[in-house]
XYZ file of C-alpha atoms in Angstrom:
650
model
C 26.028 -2.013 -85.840
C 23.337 -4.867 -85.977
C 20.374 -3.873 -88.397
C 17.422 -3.028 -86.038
C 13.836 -4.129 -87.411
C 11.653 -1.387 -88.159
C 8.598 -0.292 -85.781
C 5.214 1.267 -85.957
C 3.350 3.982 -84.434
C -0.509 2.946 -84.354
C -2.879 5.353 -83.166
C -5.036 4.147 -80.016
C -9.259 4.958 -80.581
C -11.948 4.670 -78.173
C -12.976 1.430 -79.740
C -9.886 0.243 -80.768
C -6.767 0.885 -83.008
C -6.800 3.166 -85.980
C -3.945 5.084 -88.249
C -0.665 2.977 -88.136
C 2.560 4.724 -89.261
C 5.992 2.579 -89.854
C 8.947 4.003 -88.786
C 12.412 2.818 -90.620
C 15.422 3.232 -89.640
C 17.758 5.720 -89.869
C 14.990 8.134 -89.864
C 13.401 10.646 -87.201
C 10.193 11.463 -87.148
C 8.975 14.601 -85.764
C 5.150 15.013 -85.078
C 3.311 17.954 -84.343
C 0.196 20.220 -85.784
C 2.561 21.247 -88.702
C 1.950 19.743 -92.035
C 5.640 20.032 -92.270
C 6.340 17.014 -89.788
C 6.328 13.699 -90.944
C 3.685 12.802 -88.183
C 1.109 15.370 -88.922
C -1.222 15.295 -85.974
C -4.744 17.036 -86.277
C -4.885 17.797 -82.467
C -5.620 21.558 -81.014
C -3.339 20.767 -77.815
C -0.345 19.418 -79.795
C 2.324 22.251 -80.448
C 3.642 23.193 -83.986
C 6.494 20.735 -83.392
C 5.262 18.571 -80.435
C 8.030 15.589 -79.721
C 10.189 13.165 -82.185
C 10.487 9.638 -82.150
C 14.260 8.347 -83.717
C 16.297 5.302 -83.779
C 19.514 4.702 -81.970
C 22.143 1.657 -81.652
C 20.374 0.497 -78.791
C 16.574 0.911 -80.115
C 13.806 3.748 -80.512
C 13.463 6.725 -78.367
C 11.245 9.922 -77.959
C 11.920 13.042 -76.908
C 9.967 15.796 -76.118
C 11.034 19.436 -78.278
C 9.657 21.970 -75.683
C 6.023 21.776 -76.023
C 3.567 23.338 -74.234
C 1.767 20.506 -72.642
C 4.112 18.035 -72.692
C 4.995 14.297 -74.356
C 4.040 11.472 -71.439
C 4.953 8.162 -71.839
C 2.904 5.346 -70.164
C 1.180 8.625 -68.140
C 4.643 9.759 -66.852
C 6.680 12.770 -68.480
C 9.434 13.147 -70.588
C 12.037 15.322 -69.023
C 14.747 14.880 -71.686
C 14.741 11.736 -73.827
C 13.494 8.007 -73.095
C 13.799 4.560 -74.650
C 10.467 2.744 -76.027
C 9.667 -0.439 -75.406
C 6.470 -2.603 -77.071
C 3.291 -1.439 -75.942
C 4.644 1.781 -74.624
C 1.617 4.334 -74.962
C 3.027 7.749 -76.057
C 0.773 10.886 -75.359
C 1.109 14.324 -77.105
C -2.040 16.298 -76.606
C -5.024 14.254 -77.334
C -3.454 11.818 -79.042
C -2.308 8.778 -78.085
C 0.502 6.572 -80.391
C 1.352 2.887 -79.135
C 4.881 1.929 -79.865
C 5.473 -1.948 -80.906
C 7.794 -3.683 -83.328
C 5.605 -6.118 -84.619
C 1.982 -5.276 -85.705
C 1.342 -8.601 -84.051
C 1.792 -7.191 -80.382
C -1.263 -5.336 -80.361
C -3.777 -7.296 -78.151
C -7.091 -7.594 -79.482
C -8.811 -4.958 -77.187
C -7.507 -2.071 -75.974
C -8.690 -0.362 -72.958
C -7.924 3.609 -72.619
C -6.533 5.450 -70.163
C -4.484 3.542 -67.287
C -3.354 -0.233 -67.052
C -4.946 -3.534 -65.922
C -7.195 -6.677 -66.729
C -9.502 -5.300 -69.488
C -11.857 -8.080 -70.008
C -13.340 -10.521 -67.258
C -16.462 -11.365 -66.165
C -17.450 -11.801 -70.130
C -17.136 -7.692 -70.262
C -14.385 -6.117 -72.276
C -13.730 -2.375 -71.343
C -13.672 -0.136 -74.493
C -12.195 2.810 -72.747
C -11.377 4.555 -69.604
C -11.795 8.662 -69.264
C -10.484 11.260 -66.742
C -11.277 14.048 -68.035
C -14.263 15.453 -70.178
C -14.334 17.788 -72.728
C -17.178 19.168 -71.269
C -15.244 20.496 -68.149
C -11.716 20.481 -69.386
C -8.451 19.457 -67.604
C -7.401 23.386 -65.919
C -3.412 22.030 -66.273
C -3.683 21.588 -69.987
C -2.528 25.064 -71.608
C -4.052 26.020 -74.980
C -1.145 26.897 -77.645
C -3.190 30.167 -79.137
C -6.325 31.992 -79.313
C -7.621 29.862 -82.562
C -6.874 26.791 -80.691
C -8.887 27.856 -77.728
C -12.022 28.938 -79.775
C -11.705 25.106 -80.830
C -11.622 24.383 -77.376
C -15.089 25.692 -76.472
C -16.938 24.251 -79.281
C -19.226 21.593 -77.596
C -22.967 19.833 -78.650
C -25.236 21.927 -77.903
C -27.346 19.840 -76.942
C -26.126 17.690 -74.101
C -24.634 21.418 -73.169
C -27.882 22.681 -72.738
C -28.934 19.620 -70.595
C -25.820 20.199 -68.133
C -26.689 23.528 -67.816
C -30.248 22.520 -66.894
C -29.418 20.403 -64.806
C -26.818 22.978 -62.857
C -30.075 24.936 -62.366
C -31.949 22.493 -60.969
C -29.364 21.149 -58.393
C -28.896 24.332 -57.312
C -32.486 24.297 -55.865
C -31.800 20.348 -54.584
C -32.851 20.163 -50.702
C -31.849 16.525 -50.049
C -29.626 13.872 -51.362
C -32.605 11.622 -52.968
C -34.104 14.834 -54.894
C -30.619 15.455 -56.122
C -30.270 11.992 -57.408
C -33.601 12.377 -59.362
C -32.431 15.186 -61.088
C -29.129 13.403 -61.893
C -31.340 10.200 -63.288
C -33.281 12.574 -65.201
C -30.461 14.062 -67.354
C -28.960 11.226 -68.386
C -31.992 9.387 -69.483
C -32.797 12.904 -71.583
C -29.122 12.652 -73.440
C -27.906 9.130 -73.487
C -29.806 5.948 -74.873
C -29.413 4.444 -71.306
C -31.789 2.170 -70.364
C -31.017 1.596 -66.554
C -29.741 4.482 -64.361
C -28.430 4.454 -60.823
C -26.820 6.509 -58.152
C -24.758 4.768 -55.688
C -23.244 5.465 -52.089
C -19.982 4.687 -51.050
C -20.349 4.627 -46.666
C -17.876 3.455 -44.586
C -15.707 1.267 -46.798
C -18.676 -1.141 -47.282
C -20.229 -2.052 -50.837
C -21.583 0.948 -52.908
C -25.252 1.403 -51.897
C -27.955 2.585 -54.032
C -29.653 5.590 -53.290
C -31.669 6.680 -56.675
C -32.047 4.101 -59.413
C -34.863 4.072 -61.894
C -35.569 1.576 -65.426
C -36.595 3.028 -69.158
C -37.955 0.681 -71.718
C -37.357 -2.689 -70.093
C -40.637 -3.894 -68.868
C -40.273 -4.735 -64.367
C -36.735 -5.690 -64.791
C -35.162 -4.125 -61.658
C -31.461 -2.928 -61.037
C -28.711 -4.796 -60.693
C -25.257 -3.808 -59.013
C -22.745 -3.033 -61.361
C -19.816 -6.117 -61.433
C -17.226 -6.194 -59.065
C -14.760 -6.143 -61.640
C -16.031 -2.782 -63.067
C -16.451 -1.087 -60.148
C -12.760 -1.605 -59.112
C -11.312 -0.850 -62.150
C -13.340 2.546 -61.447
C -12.221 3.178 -57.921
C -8.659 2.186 -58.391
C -8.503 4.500 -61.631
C -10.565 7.138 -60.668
C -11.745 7.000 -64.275
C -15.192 6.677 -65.856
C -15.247 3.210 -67.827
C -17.393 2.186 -70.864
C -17.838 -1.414 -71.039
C -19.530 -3.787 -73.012
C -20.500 -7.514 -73.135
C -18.292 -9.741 -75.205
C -19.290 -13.537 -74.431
C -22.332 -15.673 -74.478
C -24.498 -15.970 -71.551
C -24.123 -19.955 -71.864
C -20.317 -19.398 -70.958
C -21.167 -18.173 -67.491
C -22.337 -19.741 -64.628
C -22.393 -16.934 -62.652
C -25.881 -15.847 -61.950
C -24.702 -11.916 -60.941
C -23.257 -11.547 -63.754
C -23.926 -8.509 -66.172
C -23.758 -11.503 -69.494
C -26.511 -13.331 -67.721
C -28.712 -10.288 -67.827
C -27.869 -10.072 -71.081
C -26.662 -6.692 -70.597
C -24.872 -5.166 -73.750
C -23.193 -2.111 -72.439
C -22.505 -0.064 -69.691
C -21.449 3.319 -67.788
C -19.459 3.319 -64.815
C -18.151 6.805 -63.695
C -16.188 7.962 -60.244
C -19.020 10.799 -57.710
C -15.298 12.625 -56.349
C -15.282 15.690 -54.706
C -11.528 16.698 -54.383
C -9.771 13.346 -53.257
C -12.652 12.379 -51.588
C -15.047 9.484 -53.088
C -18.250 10.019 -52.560
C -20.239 7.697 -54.733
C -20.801 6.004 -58.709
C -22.954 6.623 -61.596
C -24.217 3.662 -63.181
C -25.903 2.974 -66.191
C -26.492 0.271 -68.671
C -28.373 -0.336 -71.662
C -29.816 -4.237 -72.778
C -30.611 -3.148 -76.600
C -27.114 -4.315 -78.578
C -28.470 -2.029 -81.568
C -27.590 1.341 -80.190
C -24.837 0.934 -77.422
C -23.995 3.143 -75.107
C -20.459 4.361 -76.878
C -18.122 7.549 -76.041
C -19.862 10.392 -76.156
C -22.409 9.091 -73.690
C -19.499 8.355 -71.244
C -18.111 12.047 -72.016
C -21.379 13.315 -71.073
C -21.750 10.952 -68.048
C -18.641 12.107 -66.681
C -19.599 15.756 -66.564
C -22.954 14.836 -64.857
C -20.778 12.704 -62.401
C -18.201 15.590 -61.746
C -21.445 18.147 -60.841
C -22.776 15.579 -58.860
C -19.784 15.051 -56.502
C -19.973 19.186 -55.678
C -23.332 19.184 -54.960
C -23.248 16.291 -52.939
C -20.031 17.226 -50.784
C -22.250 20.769 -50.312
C -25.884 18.818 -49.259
C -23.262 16.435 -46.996
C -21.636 19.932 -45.507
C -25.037 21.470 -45.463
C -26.679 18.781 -43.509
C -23.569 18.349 -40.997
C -24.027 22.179 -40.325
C -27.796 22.357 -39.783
C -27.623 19.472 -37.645
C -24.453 20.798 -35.296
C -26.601 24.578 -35.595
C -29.937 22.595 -34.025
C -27.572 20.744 -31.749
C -25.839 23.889 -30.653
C -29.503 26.059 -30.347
C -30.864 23.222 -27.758
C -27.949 23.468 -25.841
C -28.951 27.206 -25.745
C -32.364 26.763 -25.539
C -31.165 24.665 -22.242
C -28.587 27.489 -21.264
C -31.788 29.938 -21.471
C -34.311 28.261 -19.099
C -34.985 30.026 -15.945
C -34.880 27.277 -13.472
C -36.877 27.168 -10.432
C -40.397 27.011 -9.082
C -40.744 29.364 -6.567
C -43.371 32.036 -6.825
C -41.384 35.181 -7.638
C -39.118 33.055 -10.474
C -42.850 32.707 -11.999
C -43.603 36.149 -12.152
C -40.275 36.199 -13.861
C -41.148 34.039 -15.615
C -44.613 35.157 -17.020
C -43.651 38.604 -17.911
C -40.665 37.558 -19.927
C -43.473 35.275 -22.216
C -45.361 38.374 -22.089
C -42.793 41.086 -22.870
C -41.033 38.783 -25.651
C -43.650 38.969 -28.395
C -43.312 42.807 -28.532
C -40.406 45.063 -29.498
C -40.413 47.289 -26.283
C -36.849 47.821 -24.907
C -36.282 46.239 -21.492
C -34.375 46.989 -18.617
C -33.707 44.412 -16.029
C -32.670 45.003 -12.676
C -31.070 42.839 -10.224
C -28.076 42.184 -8.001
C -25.153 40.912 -9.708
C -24.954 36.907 -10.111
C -28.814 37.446 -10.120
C -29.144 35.826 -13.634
C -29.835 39.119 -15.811
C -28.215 37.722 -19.170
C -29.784 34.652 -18.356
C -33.402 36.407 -18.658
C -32.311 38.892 -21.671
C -31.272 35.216 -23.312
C -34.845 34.161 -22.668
C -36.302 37.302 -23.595
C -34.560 36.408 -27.096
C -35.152 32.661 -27.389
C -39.254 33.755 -27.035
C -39.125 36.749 -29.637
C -40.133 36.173 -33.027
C -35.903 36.958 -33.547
C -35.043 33.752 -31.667
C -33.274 32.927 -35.119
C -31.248 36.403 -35.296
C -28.140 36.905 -33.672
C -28.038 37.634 -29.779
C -25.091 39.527 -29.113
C -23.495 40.592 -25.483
C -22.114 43.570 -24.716
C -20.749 44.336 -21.076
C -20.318 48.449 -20.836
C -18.283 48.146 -17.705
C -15.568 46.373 -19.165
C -14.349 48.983 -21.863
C -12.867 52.662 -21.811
C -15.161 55.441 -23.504
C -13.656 55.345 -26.650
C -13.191 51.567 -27.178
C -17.530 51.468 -26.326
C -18.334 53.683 -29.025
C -16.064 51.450 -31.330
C -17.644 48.479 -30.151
C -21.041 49.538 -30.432
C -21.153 51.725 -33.261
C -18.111 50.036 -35.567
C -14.992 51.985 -36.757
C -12.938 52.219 -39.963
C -9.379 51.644 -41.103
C -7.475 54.344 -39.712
C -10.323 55.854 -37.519
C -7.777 55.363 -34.580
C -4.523 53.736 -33.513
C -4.608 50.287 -33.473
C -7.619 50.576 -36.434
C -5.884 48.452 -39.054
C -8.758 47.212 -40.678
C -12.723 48.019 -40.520
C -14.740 46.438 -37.914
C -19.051 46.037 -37.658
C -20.072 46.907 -34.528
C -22.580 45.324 -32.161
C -25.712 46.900 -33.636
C -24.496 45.787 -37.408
C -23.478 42.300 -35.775
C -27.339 42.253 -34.038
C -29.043 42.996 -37.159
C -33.017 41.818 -36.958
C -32.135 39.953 -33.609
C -31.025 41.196 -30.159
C -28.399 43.112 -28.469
C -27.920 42.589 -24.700
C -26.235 45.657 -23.053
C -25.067 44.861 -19.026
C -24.111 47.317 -16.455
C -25.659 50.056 -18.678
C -25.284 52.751 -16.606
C -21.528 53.042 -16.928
C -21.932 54.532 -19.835
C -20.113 57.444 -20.330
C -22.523 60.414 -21.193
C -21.198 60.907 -25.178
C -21.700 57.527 -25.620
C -25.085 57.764 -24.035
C -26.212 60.453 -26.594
C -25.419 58.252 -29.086
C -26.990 55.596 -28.332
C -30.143 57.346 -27.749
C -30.660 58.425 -31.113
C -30.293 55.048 -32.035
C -32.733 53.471 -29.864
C -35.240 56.140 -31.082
C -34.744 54.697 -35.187
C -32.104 56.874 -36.282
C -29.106 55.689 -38.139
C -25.244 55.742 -36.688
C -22.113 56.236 -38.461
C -18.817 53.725 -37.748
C -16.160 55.730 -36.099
C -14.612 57.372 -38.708
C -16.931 56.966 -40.914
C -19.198 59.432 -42.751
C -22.052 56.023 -44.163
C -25.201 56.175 -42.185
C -26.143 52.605 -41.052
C -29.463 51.613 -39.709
C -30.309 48.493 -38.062
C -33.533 47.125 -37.062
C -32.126 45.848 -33.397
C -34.258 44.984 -29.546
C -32.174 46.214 -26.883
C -32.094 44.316 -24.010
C -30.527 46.550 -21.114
C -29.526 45.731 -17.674
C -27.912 46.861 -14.566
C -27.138 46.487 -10.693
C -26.974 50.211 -9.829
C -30.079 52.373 -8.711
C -29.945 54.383 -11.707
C -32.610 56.558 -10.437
C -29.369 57.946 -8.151
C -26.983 58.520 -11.488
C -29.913 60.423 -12.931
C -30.082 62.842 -10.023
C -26.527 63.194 -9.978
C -26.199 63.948 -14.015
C -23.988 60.982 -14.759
C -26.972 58.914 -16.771
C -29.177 60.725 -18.929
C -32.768 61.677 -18.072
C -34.408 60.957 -21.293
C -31.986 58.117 -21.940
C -33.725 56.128 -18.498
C -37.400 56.582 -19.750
C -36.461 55.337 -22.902
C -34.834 52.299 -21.437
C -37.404 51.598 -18.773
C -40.519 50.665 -21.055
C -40.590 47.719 -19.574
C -38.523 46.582 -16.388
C -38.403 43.195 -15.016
C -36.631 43.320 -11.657
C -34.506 40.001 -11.076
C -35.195 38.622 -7.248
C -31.800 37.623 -5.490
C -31.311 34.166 -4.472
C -31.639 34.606 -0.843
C -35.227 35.715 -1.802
C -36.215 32.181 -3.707
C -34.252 29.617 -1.181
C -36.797 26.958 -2.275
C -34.614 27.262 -5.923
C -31.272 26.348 -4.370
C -32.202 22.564 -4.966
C -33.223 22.730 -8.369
C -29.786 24.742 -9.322
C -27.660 22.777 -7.657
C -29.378 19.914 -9.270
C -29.129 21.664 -12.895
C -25.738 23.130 -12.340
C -24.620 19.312 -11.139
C -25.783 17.490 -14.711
C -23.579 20.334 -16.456
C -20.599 19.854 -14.440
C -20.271 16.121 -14.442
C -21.615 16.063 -18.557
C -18.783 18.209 -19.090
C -16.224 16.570 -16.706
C -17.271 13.210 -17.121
C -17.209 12.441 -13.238
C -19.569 9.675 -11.767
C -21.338 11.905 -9.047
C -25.330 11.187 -8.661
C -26.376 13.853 -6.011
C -26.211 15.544 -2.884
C -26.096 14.171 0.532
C -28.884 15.415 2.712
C -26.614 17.650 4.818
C -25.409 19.156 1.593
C -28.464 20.491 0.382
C -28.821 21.419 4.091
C -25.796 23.429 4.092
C -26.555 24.956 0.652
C -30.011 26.421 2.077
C -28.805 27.768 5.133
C -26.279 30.093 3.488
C -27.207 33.953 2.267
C -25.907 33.613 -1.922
C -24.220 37.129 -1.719
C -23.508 36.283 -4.741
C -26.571 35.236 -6.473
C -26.725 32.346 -8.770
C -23.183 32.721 -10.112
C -21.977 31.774 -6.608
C -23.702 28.738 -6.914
C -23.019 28.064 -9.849
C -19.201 28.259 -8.197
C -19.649 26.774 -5.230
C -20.904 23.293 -7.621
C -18.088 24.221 -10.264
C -15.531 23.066 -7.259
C -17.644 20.327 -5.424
C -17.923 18.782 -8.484
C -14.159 19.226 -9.482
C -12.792 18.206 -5.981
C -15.264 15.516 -4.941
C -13.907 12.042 -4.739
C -17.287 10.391 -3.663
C -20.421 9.192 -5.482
C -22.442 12.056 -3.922
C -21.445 15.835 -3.100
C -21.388 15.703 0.864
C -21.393 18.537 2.984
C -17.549 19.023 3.580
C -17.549 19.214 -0.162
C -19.362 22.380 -0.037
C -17.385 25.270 0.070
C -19.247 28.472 1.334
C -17.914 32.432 1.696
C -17.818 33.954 5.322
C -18.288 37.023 4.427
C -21.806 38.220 4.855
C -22.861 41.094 2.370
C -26.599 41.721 3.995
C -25.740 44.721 6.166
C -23.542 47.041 3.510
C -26.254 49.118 2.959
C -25.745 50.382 6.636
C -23.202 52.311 6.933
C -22.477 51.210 10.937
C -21.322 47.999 9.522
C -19.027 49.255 6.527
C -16.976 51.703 8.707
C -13.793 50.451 9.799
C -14.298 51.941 12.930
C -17.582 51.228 13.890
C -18.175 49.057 17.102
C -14.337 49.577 17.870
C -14.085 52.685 20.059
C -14.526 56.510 19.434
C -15.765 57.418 15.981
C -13.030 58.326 13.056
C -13.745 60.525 10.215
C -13.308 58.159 6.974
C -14.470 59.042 3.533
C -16.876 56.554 1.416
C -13.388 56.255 -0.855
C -11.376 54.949 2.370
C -14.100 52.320 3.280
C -14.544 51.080 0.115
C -10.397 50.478 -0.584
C -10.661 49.108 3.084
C -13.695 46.364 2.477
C -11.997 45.329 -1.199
C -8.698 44.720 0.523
C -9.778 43.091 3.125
C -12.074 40.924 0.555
C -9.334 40.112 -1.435
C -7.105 38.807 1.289
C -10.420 36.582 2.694
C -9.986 35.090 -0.774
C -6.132 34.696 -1.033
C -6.936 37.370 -3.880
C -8.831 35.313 -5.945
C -10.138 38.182 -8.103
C -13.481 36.197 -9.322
C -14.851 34.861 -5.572
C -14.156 38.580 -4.476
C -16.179 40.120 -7.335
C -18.881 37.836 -6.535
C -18.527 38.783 -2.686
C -18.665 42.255 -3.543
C -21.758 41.724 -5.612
C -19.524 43.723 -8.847
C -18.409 42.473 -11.960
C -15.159 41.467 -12.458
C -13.667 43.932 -14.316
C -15.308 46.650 -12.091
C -13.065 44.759 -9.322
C -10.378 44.937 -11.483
C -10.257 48.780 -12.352
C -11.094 49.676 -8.560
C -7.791 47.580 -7.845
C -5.925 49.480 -10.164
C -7.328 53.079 -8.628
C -6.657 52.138 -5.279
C -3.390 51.080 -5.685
C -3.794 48.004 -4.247
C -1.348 44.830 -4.384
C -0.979 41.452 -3.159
């Protein structure tokens, strides 16, 4: 066996080199916190027996003996055992021991962490960080509880300026009064004499947003070197750099020697993977450099700046899709048309909305109730509360209470968890209630004692809730009718009707059927992204001629398909699809009998000529379900339930 020469273990330092340890061979040498080892280490995240380093035939090796955080090697793990070669960087807890056979290998400056050109540009990095002991790594595992009291030692007073500064950028309201803050805390705890903030946008140069001078008369701020911010961005690292060469040697006018700059900060703004931006800082004044602890300290301010930033950048996305989204409502809410009884619509909505009566509108169906509850909100002092929708039609007895009132786990089959109901959800805004008076009469009681101020329990529940709610009520039916029958409460009716704004059909406003064919025309194509600019003369013809038995949502229908099947620049009147069926005369009964007109009269019950009229509806349609409902003048799912009583089938 060849004699192999011996080796040395030298111990890397921020600024350089420091404890070297020869190894000889035929001689392992175990490291570790133990003063037993040969390599005694003084580091609180080595193990008692951390790794060994021995000779073989073929040359030195390490292997790890089962520590808690690991032995790396060049930044990679040892799984069992591996070979060292010169300049091999071995890392057992905070220390870090470069392997070389010849003291002579060592190069003259040293960065830290990671690999790569230290010096150009007349800088020389001094050292790289990842991590900060200020917000240490969560994958490194502390051996025992003395160790960890170690741990969470720290200077108390760039501690206390990190936790000011959490404070204050809790409170930030914009990216440049962040960045003040920022500026301010560094120049508090390091010696910096030049602090900046800088954006990274769209792959293009980092841009400053904050920067601000200390001590060195109008000099202003220069970008930090190419070469530094690289070697940040490809690392990911913080980097502490300082000028090596004479400003003579350089010709290059940007560059950080011909400022005469003597050190500086560079550290990574991340948020996750994400980069967001750099902290920059340098310092003229060779007597007091900027050295380790300042990058330490600038790290932690850079790792608290990345949050807050990713949660001003969230913030700002949301507010401005939230104002986005509330003029689209705003838009969705405006009663449009000009003719006279749309105005007196119109003006006792702006009246009514300032107060907190309870309304009831009244209309036909299609008529545009929600439409007027929505502006009813939009005007109240609760525009910025929730405006929630609730259609009593469309649910059984039991499943209304639930959704009004809230249930609990278990209240019910099907309860698996516990659900807020509408009046929790409306909290301090609005609550829209349509087709009220299908109520069932329970439910009505209910919901009574609620609109007079007193608190509700969730189904199942024994909590009494109370919610500061304006009900918005409205329905299609002459409820006068239910309360003579006793299927709507009495003193439920007054208390809805404090105010009633009764909805005028469409056939009653003609001189509107422009303007919403207009406005329903500039929704369609924005959301279908079809090229049509109008309506022919004969269309707009055609589209005042006919009755709207079914109000506004009919037209809104009718312009839904022109728009979807039109193959011209302009909606012509073969485009225009109207119903046949004229609604005007159901309120006489000569018309809705079967019989009538046809002959010798035949006893039929109300039930008969209803079943009769939807069937016959449905088939006019080819059963479309939704044109029927709006023929009918009924919600959908009133159209849906009557088909299931009847019987009836395609």
């Amino acid at each position: 066996m060849s004699k192999l020469p011996s080796a040395f273990l030298v111990a890397r330092k921020d600024d350089g080199f420091g404890d070297v340890y020869p190894l000889q061979l035929g001689t392992r040498y175990r490291m570790g916190r133990s003063p037993a080892n040969k390599l005694a280490l003084q580091d609180d995240l080595c193990s008692r027996e951390h790794a060994e380093v021995y000779p073989d035939a073929s040359g030195w090796y390490v292997r790890d003996l089962g520590s808690l955080n690991g032995t790396h090697v060049n930044g990679e793990p040892v799984r069992a055992e591996r070979s060292l070669r010169p300049l091999d960087e071995i890392r057992v807890g905070r220390t870090k021991l470069v392997f070389v056979e010849q003291l002579s290998q060592l190069p003259h400056a040293v960065g830290g962490e990671g690999d790569g050109p230290d010096r150009t540009d007349g800088l020389v990095i001094r050292k790289r960080l990842g991590t900060t002991r200020y917000q240490p790594d969560p994958t490194i595992q502390m051996e025992d509880e003395t160790v960890a009291d170690q741990q969470r030692i720290q200077p108390q007073q760039a501690v206390s300026v990190l936790y000011r500064l959490a404070l204050d950028m809790a409170g930030a309201r914009d990216l440049n009064e962040l960045c003040e803050l920022v500026v301010d805390a560094i120049f508090r705890a390091t010696p910096a004499e030049v602090v900046a903030v800088l954006a990274l946008r769209d792959n293009k140069d980092p841009e400053p947003v904050v920067y601000r001078t200390r001590g060195i008369g109008t000099r202003t701020y220069h970008k930090v070197s190419n070469f530094v911010s690289h070697e940040v961005l490809d690392s990911r690292h913080a980097v502490l750099a300082a000028n090596v060469a004479e400003s003579a040697q350089l010709k290059n006018r940007d560059s950080l020697t011909e400022l005469h700059i003597s050190s500086l900060i560079c550290a990574p703004v991340t948020f996750g993977d994400q980069f967001v931006g750099l902290l920059h800082m340098y310092r003229a004044n060779p007597a007091v450099p900027l050295n380790a602890d300042d990058l330490e300290f600038t790290l932690a301010v850079a790792r608290q700046l990345g949050a807050v930033w990713h949660r001003l950048r969230t913030e700002t996305s949301l507010t401005a899709e939230v104002r986005s989204l509330k003029d689209l409502l705003r838009v969705e809410s405006e009663l449009v048309g000009e003719s006279p009884a749309l105005a007196t619509v119109a003006t006792q909505v702006g009246r009514v909305a300032e107060t907190k009566a309870t309304v009831l509108v009244r209309g036909e169906s299609g008529s545009g109730k929600e439409l007027v509850a929505r502006a009813i909100h939009q005007s109240s002092p609760r525009r910025d509360r929730p405006f929630v929708c609730l259609n009593c039609a469309a649910l059984t007895e039991s499943l209304l209470e639930s959704e009004l009132f809230g249930h609990e786990k278990g209240a019910f089959t099907g309860a698996t968890e516990r659900m807020i109901g509408k009046f929790e959800a409306a909290d301090h805004g609005t609550i829209f209630l349509d087709e009220i008076g299908e109520m069932s009469l329970p439910t009505q009681a209910k919901f009574l004692r609620v609109l007079e101020g007193h608190p509700f329990e969730r189904v199942g529940g024994n909590v009494a809730i109370k919610a500061d709610v304006r009900v918005v009520a409205a329905t299609n039916r002459p409820l006068e009718d239910a309360v003579r029958t006793g299927t709507f409460r009495r003193d439920l009716f007054f208390r809805l009707q404090v105010v009633q704004l009764d909805v005028p059909p469409l056939r009653d406003r003609a001189d509107d059927v422009p303007l919403l064919a207009e406005h329903f025309l500039k929704r369609f194509v924005r959301e279908t992204g079809r090229k049509i600019r109008g309506f022919t003369p004969a269309a707009l013809d055609k589209l005042q001629g006919h009755r709207w038995p079914g109000n506004v949502r009919e037209l809104k229908n009718v312009i839904e398909r022109a728009v979807a099947l039109g193959s011209g620049p302009l909606i012509d009147a073969t485009d225009v699809w109207l119903s046949e069926v004229d609604l005007s005369g159901l309120s006489d009964p000569a018309k809705t009998t079967p019989a009538a007109g046809r002959g010798a009269f035949k006893p039929v019950s109300l039930e008969e000529v209803e079943k009769a009229h939807i069937l016959e509806t449905l088939k006019h349609t080819d059963w479309n379900k939704s044109q029927a409902a709006a023929i009918l003048g009924i919600e959908r799912s009133t159209l849906d339930r009557k088909i299931k009583g009847y019987g009836l089938a395609k």
